[in-house]
CSV table of C-alpha atoms and ligand atoms in Angstrom, one decimal:
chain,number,residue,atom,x,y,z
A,1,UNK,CA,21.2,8.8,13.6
A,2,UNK,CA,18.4,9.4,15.8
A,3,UNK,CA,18.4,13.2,18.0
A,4,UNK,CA,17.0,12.8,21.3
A,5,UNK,CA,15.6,15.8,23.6
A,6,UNK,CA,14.1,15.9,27.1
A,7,UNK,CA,14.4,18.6,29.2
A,8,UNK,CA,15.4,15.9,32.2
A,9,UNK,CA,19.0,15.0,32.5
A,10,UNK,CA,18.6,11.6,34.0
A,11,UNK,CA,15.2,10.7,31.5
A,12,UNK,CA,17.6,11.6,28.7
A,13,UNK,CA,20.1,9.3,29.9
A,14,UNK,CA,17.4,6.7,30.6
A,15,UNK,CA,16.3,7.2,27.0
A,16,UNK,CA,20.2,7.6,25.0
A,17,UNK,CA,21.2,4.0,27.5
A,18,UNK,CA,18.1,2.3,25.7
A,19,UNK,CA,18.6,3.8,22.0
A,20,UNK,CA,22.3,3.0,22.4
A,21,UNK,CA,25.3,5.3,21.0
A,22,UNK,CA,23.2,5.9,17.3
A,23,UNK,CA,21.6,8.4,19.2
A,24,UNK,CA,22.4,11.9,20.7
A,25,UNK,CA,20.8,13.6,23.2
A,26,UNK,CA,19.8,17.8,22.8
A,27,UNK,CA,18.5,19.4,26.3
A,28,UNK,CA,16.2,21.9,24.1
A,29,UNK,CA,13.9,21.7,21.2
A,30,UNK,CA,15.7,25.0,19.8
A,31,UNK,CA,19.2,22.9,20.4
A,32,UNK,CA,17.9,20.4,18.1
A,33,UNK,CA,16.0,22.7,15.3
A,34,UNK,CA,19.5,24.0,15.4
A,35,UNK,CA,21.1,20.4,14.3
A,36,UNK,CA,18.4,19.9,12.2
A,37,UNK,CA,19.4,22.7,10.2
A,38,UNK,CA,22.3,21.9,9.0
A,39,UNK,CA,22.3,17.9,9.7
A,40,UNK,CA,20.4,15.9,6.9
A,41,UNK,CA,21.5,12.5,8.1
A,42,UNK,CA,19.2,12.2,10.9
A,43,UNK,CA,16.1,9.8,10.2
A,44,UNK,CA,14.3,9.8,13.7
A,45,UNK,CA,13.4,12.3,16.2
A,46,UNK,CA,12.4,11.6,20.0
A,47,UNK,CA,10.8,13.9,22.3
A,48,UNK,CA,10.5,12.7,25.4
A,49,UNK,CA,8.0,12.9,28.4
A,50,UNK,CA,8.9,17.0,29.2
A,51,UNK,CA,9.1,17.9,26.0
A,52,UNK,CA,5.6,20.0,26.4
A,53,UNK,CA,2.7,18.4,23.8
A,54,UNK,CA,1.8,21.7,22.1
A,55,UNK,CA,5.3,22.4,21.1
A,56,UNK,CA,6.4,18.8,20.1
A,57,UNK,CA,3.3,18.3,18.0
A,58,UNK,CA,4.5,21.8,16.6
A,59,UNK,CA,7.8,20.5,15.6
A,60,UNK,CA,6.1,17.2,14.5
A,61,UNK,CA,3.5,19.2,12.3
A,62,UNK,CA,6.5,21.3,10.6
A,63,UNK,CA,8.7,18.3,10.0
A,64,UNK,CA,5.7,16.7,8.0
A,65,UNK,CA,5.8,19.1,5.5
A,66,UNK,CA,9.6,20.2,5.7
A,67,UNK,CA,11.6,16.9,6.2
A,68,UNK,CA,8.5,14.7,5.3
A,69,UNK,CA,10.9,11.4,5.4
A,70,UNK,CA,12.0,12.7,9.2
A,71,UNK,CA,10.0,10.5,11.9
A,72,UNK,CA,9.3,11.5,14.9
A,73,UNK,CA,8.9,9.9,17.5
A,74,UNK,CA,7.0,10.6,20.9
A,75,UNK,CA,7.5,9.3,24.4
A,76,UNK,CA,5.1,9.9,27.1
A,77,UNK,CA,4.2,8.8,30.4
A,78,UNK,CA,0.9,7.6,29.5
A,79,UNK,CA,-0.5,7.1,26.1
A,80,UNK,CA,-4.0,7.4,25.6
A,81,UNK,CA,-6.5,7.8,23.0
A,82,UNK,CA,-6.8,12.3,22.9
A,83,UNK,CA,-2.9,12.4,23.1
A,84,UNK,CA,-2.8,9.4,20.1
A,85,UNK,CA,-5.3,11.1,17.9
A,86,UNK,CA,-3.6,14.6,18.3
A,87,UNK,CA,-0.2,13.2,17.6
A,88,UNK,CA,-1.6,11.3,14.5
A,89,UNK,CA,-3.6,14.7,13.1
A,90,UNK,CA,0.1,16.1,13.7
A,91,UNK,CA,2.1,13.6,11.8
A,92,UNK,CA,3.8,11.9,14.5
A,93,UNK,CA,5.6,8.4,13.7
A,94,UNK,CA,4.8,6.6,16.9
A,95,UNK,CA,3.8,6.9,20.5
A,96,UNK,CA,5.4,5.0,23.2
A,97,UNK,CA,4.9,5.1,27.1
A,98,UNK,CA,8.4,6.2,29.0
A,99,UNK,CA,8.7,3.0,30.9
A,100,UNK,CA,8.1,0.5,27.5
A,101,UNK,CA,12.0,1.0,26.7
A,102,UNK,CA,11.9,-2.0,24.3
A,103,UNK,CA,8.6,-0.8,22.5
A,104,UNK,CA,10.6,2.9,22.0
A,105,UNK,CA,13.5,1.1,20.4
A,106,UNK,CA,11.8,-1.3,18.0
A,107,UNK,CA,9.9,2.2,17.8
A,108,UNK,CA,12.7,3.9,16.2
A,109,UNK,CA,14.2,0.9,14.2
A,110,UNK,CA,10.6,0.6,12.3
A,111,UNK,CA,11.7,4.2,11.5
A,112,UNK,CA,15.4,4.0,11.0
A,113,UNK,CA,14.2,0.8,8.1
A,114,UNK,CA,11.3,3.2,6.1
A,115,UNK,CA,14.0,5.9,6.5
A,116,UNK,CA,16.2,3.4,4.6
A,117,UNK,CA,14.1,1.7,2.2
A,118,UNK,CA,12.9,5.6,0.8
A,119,UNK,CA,16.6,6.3,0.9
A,120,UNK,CA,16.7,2.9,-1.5
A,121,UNK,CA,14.2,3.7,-3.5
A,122,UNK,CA,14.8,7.6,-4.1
A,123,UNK,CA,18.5,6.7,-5.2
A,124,UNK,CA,16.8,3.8,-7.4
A,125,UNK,CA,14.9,5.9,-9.4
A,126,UNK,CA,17.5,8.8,-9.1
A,127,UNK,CA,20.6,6.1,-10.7
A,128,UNK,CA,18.2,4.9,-12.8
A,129,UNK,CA,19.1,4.9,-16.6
A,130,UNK,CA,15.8,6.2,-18.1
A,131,UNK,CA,14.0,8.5,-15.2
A,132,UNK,CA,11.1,8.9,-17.1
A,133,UNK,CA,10.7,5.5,-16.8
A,134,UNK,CA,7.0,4.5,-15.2
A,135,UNK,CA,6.9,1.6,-13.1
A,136,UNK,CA,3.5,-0.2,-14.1
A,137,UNK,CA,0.5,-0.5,-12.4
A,138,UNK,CA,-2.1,-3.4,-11.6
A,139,UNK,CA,-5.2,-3.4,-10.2
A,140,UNK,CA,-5.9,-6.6,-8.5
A,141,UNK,CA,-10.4,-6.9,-9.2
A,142,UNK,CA,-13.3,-8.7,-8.9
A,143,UNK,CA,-17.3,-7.5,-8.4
A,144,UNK,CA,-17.7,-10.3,-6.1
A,145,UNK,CA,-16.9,-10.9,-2.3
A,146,UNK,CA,-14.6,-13.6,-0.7
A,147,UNK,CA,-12.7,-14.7,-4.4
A,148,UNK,CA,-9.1,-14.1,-3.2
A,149,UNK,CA,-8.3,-10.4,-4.3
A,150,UNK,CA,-6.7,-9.6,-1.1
A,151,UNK,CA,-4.9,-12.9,-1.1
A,152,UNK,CA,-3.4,-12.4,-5.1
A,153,UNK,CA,-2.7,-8.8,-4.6
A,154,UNK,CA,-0.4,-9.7,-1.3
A,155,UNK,CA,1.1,-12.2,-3.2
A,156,UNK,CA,1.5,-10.9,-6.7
A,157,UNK,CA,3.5,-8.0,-4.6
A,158,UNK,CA,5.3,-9.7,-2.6
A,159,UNK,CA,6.7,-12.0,-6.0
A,160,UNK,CA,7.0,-9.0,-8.5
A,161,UNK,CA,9.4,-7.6,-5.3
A,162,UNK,CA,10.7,-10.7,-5.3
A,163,UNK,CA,13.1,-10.4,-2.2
A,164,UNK,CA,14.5,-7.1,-3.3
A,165,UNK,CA,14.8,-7.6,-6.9
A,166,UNK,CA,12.2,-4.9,-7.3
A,167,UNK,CA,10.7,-2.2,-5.7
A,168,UNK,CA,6.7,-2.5,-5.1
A,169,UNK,CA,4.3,-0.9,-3.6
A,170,UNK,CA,1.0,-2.8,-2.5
A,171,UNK,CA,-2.1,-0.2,-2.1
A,172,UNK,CA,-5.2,-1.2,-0.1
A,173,UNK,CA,-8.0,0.5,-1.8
A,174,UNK,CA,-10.4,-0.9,0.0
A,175,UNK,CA,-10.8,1.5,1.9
A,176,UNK,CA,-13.6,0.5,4.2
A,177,UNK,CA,-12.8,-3.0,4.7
A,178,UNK,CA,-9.3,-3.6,3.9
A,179,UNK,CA,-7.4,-6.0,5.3
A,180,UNK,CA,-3.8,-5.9,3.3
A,181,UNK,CA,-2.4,-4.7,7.1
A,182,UNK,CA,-3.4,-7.3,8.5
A,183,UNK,CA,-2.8,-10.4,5.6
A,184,UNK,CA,0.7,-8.6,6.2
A,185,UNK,CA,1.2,-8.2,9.4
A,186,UNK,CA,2.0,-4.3,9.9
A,187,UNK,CA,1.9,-2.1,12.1
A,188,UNK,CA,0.8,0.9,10.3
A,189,UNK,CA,1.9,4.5,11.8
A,190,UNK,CA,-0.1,6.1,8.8
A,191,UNK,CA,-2.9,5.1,6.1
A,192,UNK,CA,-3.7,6.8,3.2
A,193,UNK,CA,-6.6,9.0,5.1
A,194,UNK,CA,-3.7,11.0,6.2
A,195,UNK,CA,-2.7,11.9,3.1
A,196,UNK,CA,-6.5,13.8,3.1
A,197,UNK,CA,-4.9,16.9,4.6
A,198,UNK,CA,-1.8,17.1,2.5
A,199,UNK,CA,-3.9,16.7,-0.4
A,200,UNK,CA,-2.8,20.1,-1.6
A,201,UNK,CA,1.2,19.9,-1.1
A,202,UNK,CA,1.4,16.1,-1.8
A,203,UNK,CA,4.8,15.3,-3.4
A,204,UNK,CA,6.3,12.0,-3.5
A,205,UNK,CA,8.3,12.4,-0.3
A,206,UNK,CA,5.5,13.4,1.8
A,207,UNK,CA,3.8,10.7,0.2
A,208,UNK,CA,6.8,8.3,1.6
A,209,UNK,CA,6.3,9.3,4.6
A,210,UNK,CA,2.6,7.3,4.8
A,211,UNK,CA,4.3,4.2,3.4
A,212,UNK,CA,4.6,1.1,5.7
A,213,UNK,CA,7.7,-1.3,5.3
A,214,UNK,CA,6.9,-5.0,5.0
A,215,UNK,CA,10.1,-7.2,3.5
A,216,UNK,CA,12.9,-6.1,0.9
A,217,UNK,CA,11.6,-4.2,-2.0
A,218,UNK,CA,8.1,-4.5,-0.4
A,219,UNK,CA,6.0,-1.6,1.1
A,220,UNK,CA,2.3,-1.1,1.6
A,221,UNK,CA,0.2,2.1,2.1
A,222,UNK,CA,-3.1,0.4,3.8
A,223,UNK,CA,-6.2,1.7,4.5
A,224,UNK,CA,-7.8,3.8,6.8
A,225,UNK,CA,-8.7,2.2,10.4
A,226,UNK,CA,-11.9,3.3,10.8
A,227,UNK,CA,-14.5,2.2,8.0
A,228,UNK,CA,-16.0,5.4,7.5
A,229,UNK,CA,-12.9,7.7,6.6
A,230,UNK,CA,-13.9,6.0,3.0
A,231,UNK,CA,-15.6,8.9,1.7
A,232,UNK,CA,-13.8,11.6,3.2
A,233,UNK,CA,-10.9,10.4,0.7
A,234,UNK,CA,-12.0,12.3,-2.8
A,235,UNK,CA,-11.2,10.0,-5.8
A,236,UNK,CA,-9.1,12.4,-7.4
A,237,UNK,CA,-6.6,12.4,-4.3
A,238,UNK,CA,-6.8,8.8,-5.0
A,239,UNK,CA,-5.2,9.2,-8.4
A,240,UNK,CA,-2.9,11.6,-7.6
A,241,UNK,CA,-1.2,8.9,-5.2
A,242,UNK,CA,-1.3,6.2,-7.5
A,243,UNK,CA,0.0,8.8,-10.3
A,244,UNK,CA,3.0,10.0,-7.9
A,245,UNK,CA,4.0,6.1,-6.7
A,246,UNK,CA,4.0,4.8,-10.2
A,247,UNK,CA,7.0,7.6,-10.7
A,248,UNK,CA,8.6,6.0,-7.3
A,249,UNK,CA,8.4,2.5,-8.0
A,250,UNK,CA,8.9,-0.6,-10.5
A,251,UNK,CA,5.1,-2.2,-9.6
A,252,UNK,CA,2.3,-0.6,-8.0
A,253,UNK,CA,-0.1,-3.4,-7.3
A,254,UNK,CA,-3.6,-2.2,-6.4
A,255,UNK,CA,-5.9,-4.2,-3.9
A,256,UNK,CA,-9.7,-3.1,-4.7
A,257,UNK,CA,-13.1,-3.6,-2.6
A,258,UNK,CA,-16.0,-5.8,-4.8
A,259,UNK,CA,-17.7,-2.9,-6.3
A,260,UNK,CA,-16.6,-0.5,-9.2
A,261,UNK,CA,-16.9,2.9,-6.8
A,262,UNK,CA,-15.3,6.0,-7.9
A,263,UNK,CA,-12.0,5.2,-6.5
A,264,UNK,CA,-11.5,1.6,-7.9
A,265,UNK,CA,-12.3,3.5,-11.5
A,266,UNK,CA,-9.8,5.8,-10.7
A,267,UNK,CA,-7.3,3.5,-10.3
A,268,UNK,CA,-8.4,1.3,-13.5
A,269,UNK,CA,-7.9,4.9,-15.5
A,270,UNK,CA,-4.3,4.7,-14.0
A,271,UNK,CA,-4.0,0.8,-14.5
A,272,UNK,CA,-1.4,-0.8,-17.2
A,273,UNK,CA,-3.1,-4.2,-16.5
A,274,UNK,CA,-5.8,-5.0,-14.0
A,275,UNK,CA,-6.1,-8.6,-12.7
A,276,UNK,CA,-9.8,-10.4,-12.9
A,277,UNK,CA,-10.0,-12.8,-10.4
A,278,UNK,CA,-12.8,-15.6,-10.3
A,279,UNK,CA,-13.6,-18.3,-8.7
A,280,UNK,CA,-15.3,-21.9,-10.4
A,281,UNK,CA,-18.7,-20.6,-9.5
A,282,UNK,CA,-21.6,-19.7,-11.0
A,283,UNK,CA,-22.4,-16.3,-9.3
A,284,UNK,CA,-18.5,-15.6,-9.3
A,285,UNK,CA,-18.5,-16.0,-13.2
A,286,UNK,CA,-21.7,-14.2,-14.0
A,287,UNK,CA,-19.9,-11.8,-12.3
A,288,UNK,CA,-17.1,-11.3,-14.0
A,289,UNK,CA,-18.7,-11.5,-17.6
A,290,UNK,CA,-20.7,-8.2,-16.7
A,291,UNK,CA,-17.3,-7.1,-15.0
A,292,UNK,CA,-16.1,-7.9,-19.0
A,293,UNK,CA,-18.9,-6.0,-20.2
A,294,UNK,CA,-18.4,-3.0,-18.3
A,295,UNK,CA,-15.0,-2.7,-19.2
A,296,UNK,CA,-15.9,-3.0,-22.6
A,297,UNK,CA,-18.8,0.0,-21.8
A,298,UNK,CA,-15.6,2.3,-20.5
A,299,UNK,CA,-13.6,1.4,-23.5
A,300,UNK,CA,-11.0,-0.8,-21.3
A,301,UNK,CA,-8.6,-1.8,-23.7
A,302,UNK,CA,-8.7,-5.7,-23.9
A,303,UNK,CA,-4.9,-6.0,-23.8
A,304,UNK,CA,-4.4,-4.9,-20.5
A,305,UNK,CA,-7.0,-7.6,-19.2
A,306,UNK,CA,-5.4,-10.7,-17.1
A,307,UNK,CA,-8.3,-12.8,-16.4
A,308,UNK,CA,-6.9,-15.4,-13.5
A,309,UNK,CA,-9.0,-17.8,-11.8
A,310,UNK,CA,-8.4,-19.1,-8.3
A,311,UNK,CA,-9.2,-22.1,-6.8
A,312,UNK,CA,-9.3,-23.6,-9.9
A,313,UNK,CA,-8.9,-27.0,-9.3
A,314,UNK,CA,-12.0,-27.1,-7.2
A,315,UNK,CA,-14.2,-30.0,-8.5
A,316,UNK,CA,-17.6,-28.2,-9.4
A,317,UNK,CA,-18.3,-29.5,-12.9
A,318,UNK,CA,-17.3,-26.3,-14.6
A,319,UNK,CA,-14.4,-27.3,-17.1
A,320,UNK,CA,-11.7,-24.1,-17.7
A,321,UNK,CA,-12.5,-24.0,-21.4
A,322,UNK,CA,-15.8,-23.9,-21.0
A,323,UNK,CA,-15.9,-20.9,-18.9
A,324,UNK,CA,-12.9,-19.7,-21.6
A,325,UNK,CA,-15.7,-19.7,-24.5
A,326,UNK,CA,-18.1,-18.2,-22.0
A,327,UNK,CA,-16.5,-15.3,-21.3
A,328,UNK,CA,-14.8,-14.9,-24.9
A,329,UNK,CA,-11.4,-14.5,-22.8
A,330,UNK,CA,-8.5,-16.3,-22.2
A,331,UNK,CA,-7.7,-17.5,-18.6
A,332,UNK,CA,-4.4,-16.9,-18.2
A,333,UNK,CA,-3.3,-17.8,-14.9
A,334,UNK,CA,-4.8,-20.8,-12.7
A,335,UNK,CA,-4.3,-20.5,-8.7
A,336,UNK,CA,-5.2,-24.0,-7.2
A,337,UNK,CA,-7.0,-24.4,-4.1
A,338,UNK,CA,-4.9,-24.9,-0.4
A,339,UNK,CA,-5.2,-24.9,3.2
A,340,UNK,CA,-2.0,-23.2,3.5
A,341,UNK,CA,-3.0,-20.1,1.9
A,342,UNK,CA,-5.7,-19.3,4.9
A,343,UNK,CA,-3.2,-20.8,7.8
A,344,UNK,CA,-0.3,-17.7,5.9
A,345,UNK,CA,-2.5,-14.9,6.0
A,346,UNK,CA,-3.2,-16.0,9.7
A,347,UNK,CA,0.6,-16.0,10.0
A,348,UNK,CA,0.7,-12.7,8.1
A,349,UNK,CA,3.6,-14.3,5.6
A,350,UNK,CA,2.6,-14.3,2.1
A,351,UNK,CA,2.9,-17.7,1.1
A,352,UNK,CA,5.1,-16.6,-2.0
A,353,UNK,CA,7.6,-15.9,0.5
A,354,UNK,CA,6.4,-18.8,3.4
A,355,UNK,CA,6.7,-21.4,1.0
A,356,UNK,CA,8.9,-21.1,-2.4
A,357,UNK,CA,8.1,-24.9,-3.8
A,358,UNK,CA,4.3,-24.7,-3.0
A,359,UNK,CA,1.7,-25.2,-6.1
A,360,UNK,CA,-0.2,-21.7,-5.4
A,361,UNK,CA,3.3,-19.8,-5.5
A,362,UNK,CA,4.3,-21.1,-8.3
A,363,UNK,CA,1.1,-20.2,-10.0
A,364,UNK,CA,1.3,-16.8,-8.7
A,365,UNK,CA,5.2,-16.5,-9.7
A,366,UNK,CA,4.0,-17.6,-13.1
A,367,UNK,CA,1.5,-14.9,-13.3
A,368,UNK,CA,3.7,-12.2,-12.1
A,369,UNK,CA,6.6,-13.0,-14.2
A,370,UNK,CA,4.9,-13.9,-17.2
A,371,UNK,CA,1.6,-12.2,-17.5
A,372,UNK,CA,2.4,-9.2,-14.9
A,373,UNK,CA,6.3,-8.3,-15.5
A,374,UNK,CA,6.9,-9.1,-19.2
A,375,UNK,CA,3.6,-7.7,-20.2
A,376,UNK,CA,3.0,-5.2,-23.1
A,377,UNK,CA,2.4,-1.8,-21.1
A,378,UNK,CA,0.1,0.6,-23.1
A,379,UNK,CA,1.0,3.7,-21.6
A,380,UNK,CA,-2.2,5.8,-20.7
A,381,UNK,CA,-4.3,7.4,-23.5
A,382,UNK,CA,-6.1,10.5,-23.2
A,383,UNK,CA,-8.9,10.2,-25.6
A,384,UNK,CA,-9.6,6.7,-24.1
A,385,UNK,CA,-9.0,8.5,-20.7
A,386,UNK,CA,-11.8,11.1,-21.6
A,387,UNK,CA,-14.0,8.7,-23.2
A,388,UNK,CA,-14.4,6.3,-19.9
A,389,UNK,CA,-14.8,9.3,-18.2
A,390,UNK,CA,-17.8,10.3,-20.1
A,391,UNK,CA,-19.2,6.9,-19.9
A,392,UNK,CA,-18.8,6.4,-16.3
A,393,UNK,CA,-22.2,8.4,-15.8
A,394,UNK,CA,-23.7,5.9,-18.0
A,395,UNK,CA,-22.2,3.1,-15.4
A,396,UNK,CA,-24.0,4.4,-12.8
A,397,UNK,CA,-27.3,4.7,-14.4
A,398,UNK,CA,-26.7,1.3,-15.4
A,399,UNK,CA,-26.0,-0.1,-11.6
A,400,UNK,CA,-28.6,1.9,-10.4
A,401,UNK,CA,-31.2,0.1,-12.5
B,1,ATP,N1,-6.3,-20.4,-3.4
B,1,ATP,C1,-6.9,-20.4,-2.2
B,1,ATP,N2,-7.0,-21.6,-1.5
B,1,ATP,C2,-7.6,-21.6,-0.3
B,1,ATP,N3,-8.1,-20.5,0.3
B,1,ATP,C3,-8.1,-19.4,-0.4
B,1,ATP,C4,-7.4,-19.2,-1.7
B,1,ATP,N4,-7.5,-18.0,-2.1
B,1,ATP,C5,-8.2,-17.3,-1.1
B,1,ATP,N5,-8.5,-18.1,-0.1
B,1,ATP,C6,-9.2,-17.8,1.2
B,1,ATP,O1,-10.4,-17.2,0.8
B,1,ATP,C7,-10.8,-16.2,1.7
B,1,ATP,C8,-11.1,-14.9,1.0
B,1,ATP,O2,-9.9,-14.5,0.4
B,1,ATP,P1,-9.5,-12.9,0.2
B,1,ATP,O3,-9.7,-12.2,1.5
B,1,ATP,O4,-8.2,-12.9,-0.5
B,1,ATP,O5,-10.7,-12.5,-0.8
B,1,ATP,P2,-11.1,-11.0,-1.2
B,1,ATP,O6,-11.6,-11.2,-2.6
B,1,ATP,O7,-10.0,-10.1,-0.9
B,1,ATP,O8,-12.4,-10.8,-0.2
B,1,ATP,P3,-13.1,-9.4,0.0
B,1,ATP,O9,-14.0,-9.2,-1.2
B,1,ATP,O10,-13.9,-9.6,1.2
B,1,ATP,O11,-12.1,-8.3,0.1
B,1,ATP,C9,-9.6,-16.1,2.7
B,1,ATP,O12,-9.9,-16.8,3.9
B,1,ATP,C10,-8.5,-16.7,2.0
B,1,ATP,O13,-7.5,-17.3,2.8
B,2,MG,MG1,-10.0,-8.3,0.2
């Protein structure tokens, strides 16, 4: 159900006539903190355009914390940048313009679906056999640019959901360049930089809240907007989310920037299997062997490597086995070359779920079911923990020089 105030009889009835009878209307903010209380079915909230700003950003801020999987949802008569940024520093779903009555109600179904799929997953893990149970995280990785980590990591989430089957959540951990939003086509209200001021109280619901819905068993928490937020997000914070969403889901599939910063290592330390992408290439492979050699320094056990080239039937005179007995690894997923994976991410469809039959989701299908899904997971390990911790000054001497 969705609660509805304005202080205007005939804009309430303009609003409750779009939203349709799923909604109620309340003439006061005190009438509705009065349903609130005792009502725990409602998933969406809208103030409309005289409900005053200070006061609904109040209720906004309060519901954030209190009823974290609550959205609400602001109307106004004009939208523009001071009113967006206050409502998103307050927690605030959306903002939509009074007269855009179609953008409020595709507003509050956005909301009304997350409502749902937490509702999903919460009873999931709550009706599910073993609750201790961990879902399993992978780290999608590679130390060069450009080799398709974005592209696999989409993918490999959108198949290990595989239309509901599952319940994934696809991270975008590049944080100042990422670019799962838009491979996906969302419409982000929140990235994880707003989980930077609820840092100290995060739980998984408020952590729920910053989730953004893509298909059945699907959701993705992106990164921030604006490049720079990068390093206001500490890497501890970092694994704190990835620690509370492995409890939350079956698959957490991490997508990583090309460099091993502090928060790509803190999501290897929470990482059951981390995915080595390369291409057929000389600088991608040279790469990769020091990537090897790295995780070798941290004491990365070998197990939980899943060394996948892509593009791999490119015709550069670089045979599989060759590169196999290069890098003293097996290769254990081949993602061929096609047009049709650049023309999906234009469409924002994973081609997984564009394209069933086609060679490159069948590879990735492959990988996930057989290298991702039925893979050994080697639960975390303290001393291993502490010893890449330890050696992680070591790493950055040695990229320093
Ligand atoms: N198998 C493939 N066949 C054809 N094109 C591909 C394939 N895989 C990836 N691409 C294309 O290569 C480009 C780079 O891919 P992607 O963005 O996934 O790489 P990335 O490793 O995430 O890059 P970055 O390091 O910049 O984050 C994209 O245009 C993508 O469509
Ligand atoms: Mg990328």
């Amino acid at each position: 159900m969705t609660a509805l105030v304005d202080l205007d009889a005939a804009t309430a009835e303009t609003l409750h006539a779009a939203l349709g009878p799923e909604s109620q209307v309340f003439p006061s903010l005190e009438a509705l903190r009065r349903h609130l209380d005792g009502q725990f079915g409602e998933d969406t909230v809208v103030l409309g355009p005289t409900v005053d700003l200070g006061s609904a950003l109040a209720l906004a801020q309060t519901m954030r914390v209190s009823r974290p999987s609550l959205a609400v949802i602001l109307v106004r008569r004009r939208v523009d940048t001071s009113v967006l940024t206050d409502a998103l520093r307050a927690g605030v779903f959306e903002v939509v313009e009074e007269r855009d009555l179609a953008g409020l109600t595709s507003s509050v179904r956005r909301a009304r679906d997350l409502a749902r799929q937490l509702r999903d997953t919460v009873s999931t893990s709550a009706s599910s056999e073993k609750p201790s149970t961990r879902g399993k995280l992978v780290t999608v990785f590679s130390a060069k640019g450009g080799c398709g980590k974005t592209t696999l990591a989409t993918n490999l989430a959108a198949a290990l959901a595989d239309r509901g089957r599952r319940q994934v959540c696809l991270v975008d951990l590049d944080l100042a360049f990422g670019d799962v939003a838009i491979a996906l086509q969302l419409f982000p209200a929140h990235t994880i930089a707003d989980a930077v001021p609820l840092a100290d109280s995060l739980d998984a619901s408020a952590l729920a809240s910053l989730l953004t819905p893509h298909s059945p068993g699907l959701v993705a928490l992106v990164a921030p907007i604006e490049p720079g937020t990068a390093e206001s997000i500490p890497a501890t914070l970092v694994s704190t989310i990835l620690d509370l969403l492995k409890q939350q889901f079956d698959f957490v599939v991490v997508d990583t920037p090309p460099a091993f910063d502090d928060h790509v290592l803190a999501a290897f330390d929470q990482s059951d299997m981390v995915a080595l992408l390369a291409t057929l290439d000389i600088p991608a492979l040279k790469n990769l062997k020091l990537t090897l050699e790295t995780l070798d320094l941290l004491n990365y056990p070998r197990e939980r490597w899943r060394l996948v080239l892509n593009r791999a039937d490119s015709k550069v005179g670089l045979a599989v086995n060759e590169v196999e007995k290069t890098l003293k690894a097996p290769i254990v997923a081949q993602i061929p070359s096609s047009r049709d994976v650049p023309a999906s991410i234009n469409r924002g469809v994973p081609i997984v779920l564009d394209d069933p039959k086609h060679p490159v989701t069948l590879a990735i299908k492959a990988f996930a079911e057989n290298d991702i899904a039925a893979g050994s997971s080697t639960p975390g390990d303290d001393i291993l923990s502490e010893l890449r911790t330890d050696r992680r000054g070591l790493l950055r001497r040695k990229t320093k020089t």
